Tab-separated table of C-alpha atoms and ligand atoms in Angstrom:
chain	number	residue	atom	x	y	z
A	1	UNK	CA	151.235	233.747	72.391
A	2	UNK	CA	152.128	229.878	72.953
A	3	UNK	CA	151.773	227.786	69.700
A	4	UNK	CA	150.538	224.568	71.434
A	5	UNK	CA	148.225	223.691	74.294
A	6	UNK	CA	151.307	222.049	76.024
A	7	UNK	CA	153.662	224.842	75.928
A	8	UNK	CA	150.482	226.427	78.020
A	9	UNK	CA	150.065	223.784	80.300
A	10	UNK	CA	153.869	224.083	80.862
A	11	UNK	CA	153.378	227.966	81.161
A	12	UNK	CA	151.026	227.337	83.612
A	13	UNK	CA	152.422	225.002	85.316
A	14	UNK	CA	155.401	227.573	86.143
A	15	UNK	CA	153.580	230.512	86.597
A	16	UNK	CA	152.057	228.158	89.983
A	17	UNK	CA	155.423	227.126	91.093
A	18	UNK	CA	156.777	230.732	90.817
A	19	UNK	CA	152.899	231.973	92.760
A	20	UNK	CA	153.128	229.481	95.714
A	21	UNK	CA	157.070	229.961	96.024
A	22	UNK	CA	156.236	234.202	95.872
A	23	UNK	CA	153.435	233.675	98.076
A	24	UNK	CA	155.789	233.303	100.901
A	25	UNK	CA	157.350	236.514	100.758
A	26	UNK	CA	156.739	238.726	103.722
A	27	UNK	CA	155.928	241.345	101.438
A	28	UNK	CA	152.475	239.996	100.227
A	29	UNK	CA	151.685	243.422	98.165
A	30	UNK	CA	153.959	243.808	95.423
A	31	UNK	CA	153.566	247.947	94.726
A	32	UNK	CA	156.037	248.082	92.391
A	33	UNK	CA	160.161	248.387	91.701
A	34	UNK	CA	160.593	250.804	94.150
A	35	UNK	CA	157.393	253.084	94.286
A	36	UNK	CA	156.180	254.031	98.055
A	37	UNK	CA	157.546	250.077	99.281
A	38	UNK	CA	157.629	251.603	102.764
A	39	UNK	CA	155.832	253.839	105.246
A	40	UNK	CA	158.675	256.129	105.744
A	41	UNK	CA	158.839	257.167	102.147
A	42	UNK	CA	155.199	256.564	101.002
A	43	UNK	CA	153.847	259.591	102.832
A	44	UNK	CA	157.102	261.646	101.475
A	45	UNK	CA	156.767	261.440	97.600
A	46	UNK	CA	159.450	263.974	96.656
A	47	UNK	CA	161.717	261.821	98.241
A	48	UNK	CA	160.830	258.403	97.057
A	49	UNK	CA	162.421	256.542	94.723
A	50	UNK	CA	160.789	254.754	92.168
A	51	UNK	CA	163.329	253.321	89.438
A	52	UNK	CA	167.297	253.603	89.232
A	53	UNK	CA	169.125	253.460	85.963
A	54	UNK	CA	172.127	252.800	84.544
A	55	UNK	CA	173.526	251.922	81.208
A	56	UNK	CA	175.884	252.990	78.000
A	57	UNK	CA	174.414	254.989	76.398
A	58	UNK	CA	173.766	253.043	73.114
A	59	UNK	CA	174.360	256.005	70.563
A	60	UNK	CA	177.900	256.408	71.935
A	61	UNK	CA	179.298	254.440	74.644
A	62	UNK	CA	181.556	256.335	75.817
A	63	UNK	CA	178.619	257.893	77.854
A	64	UNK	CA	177.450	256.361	81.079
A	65	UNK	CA	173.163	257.366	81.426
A	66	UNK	CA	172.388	257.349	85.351
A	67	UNK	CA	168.587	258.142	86.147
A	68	UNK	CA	166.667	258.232	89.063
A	69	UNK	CA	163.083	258.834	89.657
A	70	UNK	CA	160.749	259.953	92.253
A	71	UNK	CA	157.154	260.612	93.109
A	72	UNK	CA	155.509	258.462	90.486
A	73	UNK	CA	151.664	258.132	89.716
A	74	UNK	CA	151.533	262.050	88.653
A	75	UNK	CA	147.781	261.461	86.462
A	76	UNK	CA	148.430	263.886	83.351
A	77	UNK	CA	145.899	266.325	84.349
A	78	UNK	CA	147.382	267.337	88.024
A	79	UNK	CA	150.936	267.380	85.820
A	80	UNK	CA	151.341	271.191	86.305
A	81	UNK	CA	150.179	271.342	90.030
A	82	UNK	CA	152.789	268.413	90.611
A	83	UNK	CA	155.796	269.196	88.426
A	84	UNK	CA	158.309	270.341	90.746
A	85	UNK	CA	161.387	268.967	92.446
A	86	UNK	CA	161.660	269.303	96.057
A	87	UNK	CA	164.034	272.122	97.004
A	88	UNK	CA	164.844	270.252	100.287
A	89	UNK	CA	166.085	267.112	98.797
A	90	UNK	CA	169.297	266.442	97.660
A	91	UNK	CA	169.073	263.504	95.097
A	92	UNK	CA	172.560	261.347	95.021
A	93	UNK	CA	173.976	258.969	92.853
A	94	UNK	CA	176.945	256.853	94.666
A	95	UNK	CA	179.128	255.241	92.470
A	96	UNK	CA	181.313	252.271	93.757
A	97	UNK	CA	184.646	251.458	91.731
A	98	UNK	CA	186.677	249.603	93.808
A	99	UNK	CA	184.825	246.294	94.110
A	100	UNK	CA	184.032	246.867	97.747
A	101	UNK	CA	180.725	248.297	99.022
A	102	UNK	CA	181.924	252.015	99.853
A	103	UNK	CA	181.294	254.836	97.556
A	104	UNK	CA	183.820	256.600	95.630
A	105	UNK	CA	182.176	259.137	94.295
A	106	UNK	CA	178.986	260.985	94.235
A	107	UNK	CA	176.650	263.003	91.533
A	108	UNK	CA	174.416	265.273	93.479
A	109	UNK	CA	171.158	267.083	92.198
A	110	UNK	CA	169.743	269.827	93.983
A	111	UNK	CA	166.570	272.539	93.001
A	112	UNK	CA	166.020	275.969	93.993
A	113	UNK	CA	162.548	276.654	94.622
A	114	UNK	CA	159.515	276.651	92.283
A	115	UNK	CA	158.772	280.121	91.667
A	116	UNK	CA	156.271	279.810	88.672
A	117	UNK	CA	154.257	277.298	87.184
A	118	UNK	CA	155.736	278.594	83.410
A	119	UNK	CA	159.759	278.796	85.084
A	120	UNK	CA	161.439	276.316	85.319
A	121	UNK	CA	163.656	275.644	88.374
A	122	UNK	CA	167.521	275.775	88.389
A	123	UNK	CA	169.191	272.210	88.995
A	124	UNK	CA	172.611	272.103	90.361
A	125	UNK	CA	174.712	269.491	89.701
A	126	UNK	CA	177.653	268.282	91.811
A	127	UNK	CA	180.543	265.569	91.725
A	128	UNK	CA	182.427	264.933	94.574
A	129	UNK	CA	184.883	262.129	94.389
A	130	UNK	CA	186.657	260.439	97.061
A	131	UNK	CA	183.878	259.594	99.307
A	132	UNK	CA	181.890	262.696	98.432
A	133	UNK	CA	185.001	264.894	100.474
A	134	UNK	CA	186.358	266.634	97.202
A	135	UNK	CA	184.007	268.591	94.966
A	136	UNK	CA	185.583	268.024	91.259
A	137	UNK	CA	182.962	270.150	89.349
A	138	UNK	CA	179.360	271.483	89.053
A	139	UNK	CA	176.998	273.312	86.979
A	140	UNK	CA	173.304	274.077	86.675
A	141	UNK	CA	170.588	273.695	84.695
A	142	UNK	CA	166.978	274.310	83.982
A	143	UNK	CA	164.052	272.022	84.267
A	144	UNK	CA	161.765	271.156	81.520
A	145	UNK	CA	158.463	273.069	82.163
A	146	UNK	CA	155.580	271.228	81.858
A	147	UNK	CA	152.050	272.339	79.836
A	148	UNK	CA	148.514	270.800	80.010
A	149	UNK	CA	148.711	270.790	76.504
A	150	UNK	CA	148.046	267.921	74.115
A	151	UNK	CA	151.183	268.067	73.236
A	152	UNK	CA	154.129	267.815	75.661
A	153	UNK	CA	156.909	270.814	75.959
A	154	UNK	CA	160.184	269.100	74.399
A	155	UNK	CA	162.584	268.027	76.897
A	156	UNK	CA	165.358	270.298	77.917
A	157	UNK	CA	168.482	269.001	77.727
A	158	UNK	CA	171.588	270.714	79.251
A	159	UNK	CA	175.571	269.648	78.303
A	160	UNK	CA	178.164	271.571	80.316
A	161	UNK	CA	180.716	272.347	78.142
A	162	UNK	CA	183.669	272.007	80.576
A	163	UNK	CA	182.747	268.201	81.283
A	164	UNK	CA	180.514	267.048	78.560
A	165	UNK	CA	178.335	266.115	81.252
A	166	UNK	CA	174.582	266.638	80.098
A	167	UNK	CA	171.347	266.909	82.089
A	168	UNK	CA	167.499	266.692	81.961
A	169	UNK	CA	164.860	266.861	84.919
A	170	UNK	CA	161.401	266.854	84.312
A	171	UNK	CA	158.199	264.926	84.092
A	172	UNK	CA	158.506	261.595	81.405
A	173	UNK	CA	156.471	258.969	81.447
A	174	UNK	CA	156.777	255.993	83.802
A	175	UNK	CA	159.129	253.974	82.376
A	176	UNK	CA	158.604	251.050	85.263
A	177	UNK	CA	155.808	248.606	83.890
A	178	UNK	CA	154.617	245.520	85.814
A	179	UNK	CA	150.669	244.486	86.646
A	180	UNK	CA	150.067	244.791	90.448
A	181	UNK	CA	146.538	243.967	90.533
A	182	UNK	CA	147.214	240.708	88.705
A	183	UNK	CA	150.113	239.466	90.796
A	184	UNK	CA	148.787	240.392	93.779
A	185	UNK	CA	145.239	238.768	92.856
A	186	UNK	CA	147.733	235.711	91.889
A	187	UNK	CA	149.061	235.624	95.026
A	188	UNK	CA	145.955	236.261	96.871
A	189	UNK	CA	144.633	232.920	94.617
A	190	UNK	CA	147.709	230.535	95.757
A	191	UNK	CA	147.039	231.432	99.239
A	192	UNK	CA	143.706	230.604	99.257
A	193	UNK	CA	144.838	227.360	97.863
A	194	UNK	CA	143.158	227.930	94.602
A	195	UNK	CA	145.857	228.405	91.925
A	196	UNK	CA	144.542	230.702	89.116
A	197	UNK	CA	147.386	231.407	86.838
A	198	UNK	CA	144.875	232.836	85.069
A	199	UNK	CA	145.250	235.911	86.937
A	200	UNK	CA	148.710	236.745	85.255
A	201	UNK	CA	146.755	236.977	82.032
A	202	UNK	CA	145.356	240.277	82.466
A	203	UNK	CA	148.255	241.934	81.257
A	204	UNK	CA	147.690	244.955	82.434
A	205	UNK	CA	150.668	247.540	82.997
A	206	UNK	CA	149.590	249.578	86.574
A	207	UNK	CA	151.846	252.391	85.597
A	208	UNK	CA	150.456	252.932	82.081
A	209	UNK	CA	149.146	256.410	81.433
A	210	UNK	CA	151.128	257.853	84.660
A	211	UNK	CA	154.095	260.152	84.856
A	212	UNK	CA	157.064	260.331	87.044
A	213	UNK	CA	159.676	262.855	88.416
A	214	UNK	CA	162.639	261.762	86.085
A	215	UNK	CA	166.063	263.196	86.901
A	216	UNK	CA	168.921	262.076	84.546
A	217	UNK	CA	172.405	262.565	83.572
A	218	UNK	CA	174.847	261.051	80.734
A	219	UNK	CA	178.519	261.069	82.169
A	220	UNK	CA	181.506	260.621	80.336
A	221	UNK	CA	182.643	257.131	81.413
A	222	UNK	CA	185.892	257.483	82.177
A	223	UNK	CA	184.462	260.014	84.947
A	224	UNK	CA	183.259	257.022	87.076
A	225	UNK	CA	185.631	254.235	86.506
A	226	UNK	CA	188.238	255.994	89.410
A	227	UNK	CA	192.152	255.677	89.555
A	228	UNK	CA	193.193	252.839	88.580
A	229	UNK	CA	190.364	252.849	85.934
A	230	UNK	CA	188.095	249.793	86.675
A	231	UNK	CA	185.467	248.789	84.165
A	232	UNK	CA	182.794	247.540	86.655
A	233	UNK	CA	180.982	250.499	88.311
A	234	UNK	CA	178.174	250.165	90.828
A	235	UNK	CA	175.385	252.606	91.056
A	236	UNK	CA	173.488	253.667	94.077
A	237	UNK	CA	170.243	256.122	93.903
A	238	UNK	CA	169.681	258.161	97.375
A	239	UNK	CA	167.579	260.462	98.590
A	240	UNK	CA	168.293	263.242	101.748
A	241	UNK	CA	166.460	265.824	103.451
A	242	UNK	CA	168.160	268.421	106.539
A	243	UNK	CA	167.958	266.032	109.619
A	244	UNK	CA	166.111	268.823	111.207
A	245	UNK	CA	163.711	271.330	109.676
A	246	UNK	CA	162.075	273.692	111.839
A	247	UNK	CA	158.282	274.604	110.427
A	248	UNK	CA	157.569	278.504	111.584
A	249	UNK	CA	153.956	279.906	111.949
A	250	UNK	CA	154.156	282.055	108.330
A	251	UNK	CA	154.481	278.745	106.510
A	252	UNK	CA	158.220	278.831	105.797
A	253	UNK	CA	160.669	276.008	106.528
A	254	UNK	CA	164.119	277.180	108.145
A	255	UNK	CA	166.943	275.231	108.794
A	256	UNK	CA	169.431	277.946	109.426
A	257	UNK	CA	168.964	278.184	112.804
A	258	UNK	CA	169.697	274.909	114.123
A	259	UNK	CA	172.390	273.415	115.328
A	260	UNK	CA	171.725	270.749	112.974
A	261	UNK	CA	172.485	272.914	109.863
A	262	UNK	CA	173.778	270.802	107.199
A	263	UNK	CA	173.512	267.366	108.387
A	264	UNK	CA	171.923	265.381	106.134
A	265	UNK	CA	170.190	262.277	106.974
A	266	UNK	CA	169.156	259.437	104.213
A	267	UNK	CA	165.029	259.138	103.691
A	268	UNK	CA	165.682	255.889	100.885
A	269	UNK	CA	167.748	254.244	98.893
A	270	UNK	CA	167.155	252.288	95.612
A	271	UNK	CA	169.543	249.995	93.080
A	272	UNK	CA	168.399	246.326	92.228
A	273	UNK	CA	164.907	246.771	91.831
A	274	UNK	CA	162.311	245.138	94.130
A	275	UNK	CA	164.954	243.861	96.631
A	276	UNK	CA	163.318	246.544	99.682
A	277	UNK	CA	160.042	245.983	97.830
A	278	UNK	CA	159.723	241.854	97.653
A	279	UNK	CA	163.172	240.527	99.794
A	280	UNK	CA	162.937	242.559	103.142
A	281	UNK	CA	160.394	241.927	106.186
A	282	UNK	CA	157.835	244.568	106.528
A	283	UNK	CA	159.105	245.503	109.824
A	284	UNK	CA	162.398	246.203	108.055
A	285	UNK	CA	161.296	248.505	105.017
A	286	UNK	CA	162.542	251.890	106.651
A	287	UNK	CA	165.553	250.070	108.387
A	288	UNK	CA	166.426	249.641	104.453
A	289	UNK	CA	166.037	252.480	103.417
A	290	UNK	CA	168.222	254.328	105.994
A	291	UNK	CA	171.113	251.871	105.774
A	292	UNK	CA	173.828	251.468	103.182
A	293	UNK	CA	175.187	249.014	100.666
A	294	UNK	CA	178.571	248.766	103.465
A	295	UNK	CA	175.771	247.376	105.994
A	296	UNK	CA	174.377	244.939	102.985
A	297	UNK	CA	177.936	243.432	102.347
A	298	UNK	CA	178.437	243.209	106.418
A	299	UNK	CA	175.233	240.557	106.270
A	300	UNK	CA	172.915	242.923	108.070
A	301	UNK	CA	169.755	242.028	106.033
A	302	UNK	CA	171.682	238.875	104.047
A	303	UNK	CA	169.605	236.476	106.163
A	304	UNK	CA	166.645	237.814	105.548
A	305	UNK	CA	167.090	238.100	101.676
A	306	UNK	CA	168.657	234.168	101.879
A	307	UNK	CA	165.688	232.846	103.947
A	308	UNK	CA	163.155	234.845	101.128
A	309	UNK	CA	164.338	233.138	98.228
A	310	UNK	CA	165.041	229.639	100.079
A	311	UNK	CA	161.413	229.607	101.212
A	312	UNK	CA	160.957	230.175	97.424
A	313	UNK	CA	162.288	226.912	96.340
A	314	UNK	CA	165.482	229.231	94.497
A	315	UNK	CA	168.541	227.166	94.411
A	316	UNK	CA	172.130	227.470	95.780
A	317	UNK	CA	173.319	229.078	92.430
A	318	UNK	CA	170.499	231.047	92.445
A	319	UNK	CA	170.553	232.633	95.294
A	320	UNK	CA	174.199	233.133	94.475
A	321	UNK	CA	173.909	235.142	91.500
A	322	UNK	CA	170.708	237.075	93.104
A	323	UNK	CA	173.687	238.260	96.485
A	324	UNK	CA	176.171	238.842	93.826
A	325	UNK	CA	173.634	241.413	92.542
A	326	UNK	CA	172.660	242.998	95.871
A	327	UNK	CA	174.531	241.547	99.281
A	328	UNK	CA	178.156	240.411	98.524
A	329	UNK	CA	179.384	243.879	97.488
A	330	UNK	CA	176.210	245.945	98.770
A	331	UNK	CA	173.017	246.489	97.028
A	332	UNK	CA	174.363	248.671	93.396
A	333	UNK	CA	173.573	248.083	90.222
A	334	UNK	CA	176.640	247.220	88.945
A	335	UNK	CA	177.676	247.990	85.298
A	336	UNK	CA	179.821	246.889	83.137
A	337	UNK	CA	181.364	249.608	81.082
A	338	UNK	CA	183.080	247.263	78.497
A	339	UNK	CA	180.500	245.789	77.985
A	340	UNK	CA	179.043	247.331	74.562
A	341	UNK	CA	175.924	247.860	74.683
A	342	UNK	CA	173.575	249.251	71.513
A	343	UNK	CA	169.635	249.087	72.812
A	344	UNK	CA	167.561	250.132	75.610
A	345	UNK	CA	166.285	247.001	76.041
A	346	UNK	CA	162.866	247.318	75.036
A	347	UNK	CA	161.135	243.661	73.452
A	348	UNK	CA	163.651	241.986	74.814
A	349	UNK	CA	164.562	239.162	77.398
A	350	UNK	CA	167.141	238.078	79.578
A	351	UNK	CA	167.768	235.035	77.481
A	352	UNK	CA	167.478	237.649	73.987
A	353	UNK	CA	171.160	236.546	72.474
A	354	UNK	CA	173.290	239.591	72.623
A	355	UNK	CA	171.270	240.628	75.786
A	356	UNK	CA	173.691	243.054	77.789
A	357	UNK	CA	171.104	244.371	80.129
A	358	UNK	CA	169.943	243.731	83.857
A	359	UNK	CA	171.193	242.988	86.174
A	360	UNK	CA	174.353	243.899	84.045
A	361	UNK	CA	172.960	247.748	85.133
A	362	UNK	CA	169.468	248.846	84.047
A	363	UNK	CA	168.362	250.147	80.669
A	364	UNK	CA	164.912	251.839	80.711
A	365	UNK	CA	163.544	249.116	78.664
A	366	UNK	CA	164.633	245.864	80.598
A	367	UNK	CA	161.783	243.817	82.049
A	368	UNK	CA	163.124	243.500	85.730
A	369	UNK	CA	160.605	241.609	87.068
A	370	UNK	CA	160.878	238.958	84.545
A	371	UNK	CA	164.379	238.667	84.952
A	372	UNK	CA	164.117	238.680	88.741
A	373	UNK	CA	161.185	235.850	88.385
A	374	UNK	CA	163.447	233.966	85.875
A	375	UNK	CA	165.941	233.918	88.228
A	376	UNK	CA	164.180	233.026	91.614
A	377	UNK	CA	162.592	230.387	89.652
A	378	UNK	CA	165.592	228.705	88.843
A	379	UNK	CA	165.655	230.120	85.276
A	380	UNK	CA	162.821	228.545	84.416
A	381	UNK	CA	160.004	231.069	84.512
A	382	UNK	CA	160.360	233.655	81.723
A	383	UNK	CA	156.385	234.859	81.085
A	384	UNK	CA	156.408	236.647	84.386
A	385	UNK	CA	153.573	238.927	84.342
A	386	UNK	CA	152.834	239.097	80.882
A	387	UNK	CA	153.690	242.892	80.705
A	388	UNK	CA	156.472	243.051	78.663
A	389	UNK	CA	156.828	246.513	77.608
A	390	UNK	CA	156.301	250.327	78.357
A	391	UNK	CA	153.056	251.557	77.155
A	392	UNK	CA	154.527	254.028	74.991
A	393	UNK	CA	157.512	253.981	72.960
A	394	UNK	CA	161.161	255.129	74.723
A	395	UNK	CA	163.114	257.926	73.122
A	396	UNK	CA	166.023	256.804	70.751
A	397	UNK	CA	168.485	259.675	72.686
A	398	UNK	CA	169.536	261.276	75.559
A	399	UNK	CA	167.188	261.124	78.399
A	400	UNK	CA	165.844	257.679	76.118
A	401	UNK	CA	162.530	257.557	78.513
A	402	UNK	CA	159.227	258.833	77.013
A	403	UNK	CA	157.489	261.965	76.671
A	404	UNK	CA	155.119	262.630	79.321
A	405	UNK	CA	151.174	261.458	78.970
A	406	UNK	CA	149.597	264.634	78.852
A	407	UNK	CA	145.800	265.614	79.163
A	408	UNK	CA	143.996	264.236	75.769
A	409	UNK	CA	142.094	266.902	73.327
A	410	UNK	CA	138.825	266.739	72.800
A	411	UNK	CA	137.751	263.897	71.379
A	412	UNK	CA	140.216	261.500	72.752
A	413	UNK	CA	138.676	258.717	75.029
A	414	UNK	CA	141.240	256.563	75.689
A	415	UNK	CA	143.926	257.744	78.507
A	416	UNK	CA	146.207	254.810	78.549
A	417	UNK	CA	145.892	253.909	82.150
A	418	UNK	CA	145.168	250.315	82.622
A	419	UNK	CA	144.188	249.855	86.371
B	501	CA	CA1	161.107	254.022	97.190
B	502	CA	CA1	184.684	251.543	96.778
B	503	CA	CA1	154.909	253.905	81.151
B	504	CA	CA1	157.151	241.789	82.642
């Protein structure tokens, strides 16, 4: 990988700095971007949020691709038992316009229940703008049924005709890759005072061979750039379940009944990746979760997330260009729609010329954690964990994230995880 035994040392010699500086975080276990970072939403999968997206779409952009997913870790052999959406949660994108924290408009995904293994379940799609108080349009769709097949069903892909708006839920592959076990071991190694950087060579991606509750949508930009249109959206992925659910003796769940009917109350929330899992105290995690990018830009976790990376030797600009990203204007990923845009970002770096990636959004390909390394170490540190792509190739359209890994045929030995 490095052509000279210097250029190794040097490597080395970074990959320390960037362990004993990470090794202060209060967050000791990295898990992943966003996969089960706290108790409140590690025992409640369906509602967990894994990964946010958000990028042109690089076949036409004039199309905005916004993606959430949740409950990841599905092994391909449980993928029929575990391939539903949650009828109880509604699954939100916020988008910001205006440059302040507040939402201006909202894409919400509900299911009906799963009635069949071999049925899919019927999506709807909503988009209320002006604070979520106005619903502008909505339409449904089916899921993409899944098989234990060697082969994987092909992804359905719906496109209301009235907005242009398309649609796909389903099982993909995990598009998130980072190594876990090596960091952590890294980690582990600094604070024992024994430095292996040797650790960060396993290369090993945790979430190879697993799949992941992908929804995903490709918007018509002009959709989310609001009145005046701005070209700098921000992008917020939410999850909410009824704030009370009554459980009855035959094993059905009612909400009707309550007072309560309707409320909604927020179980997590997810746009720069890593910030709830690496920036904010344990004690915090749920506290997180439940607040909002208003209460980010009001300084309510700011010192928290400033104290993180000072302790990790990042520097005044630094740390300025990491708030920018997720406390000045609340935690969004924040895209630029002028900004054209023509990859998904797999191979390549932050420092790749032509690079229009995170944190300028989120393509499915970016390596986050290098870029978020690179820039808490001072943009020094670009090896970061030596995973530095998915395990399996991304699609070249519309949802762009792979296939799911399904159950090999006979014969097959090799199931791509790579714990
Ligand atoms: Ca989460
Ligand atoms: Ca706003
Ligand atoms: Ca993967
Ligand atoms: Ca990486």
């Amino acid at each position: 990988m490095f052509r000279s035994r210097s250029r190794k040392i040097a490597a080395a010699a970074l990959a320390v700095m960037a362990g004993i500086a990470l090794s202060t975080l209060p967050a000791r276990h990295m898990k992943g971007a966003d996969h089960a970072e706290a108790t409140g939403v590690a025992g409640d999968p369906g509602a967990d949020i894994a990964d946010v997206f958000a990028f042109l779409d690089p076949n036409d952009n004039s199309k905005v691709v916004l993606a959430l997913d949740v409950e990841g870790f599905i092994v391909p052999s449980e993928l029929l038992n575990l391939s539903f959406f949650s009828p109880d949660v509604t699954y939100r994108f916020e988008i910001e316009n205006t440059g302040d924290a507040r939402p201006d408009a909202s894409i919400e995904v509900t299911f009906s229940p799963q009635t069949s293994r071999s049925a899919p379940q019927t999506a709807t799609i909503r988009f209320f703008d002006r604070e979520r108080r106005h619903l502008s349009w909505s339409f449904t769709a089916p899921t993409t049924v899944q098989t234990l097949n060697g082969t994987p069903n092909p992804f359905v892909v719906t496109t209301d005709p009235k907005t242009d708006v398309s649609f796909f839920a389903g099982l993909t592959d995990d598009p998130f890759y980072f190594d876990i076990v090596g960091f952590n071991r890294f980690v582990s190694s600094v604070l024992a005072g024994t430095p292996d950087p040797t650790q960060l060579q396993r290369a090993r991606d945790s979430f190879a061979g697993y799949n992941i509750h992908m929804i995903a949508l490709r918007v018509p930009a002009f959709m989310l750039r609001g009145l005046p249109a701005n070209s700098v959206i921000g992008v917020n992925g939410v999850t909410l379940r009824n704030k009370v659910t009554v459980r009855r003796d035959d094993g059905r769940e009612d909400d009707d009944e309550d007072e309560s009917k309707g409320k909604l109350v927020q179980v997590d929330r997810m746009a720069t990746p890593a910030v709830n899992t690496a920036l904010i105290p344990f004690p915090r995690k749920n506290e997180y979760n439940s607040a909002t990018p208003v209460d980010d830009a009001a300084g309510r976790f700011a010192g928290d997330i400033v104290a993180t990376l000072q302790a990790l030797g990042t520097n005044n600009t630094n740390i300025g260009i990491l708030a920018s990203v997720a406390v000045t204007k609340g935690d969004y990923l924040r895209l630029n729609l002028n900004t054209t845009n023509t990859s998904v970002g797999a191979g390549e770096k932050v420092t790749t010329p032509g690079y229009t990636g995170f944190p300028n959004g989120r393509r499915p390909g970016d390596d986050t954690i290098d870029t978020l390394l690179y820039f808490i170490s001072n943009q020094t540190l670009l090896t970061g964990d030596n995973v530095n792509a998915n395990d399996v190739p991304l699609g070249g359209s519309f949802p762009f994230f792979a296939p799911p890994q399904q159950p090999r045929v006979t014969g097959v030995i090799d199931d791509n995880t790579r714990n």
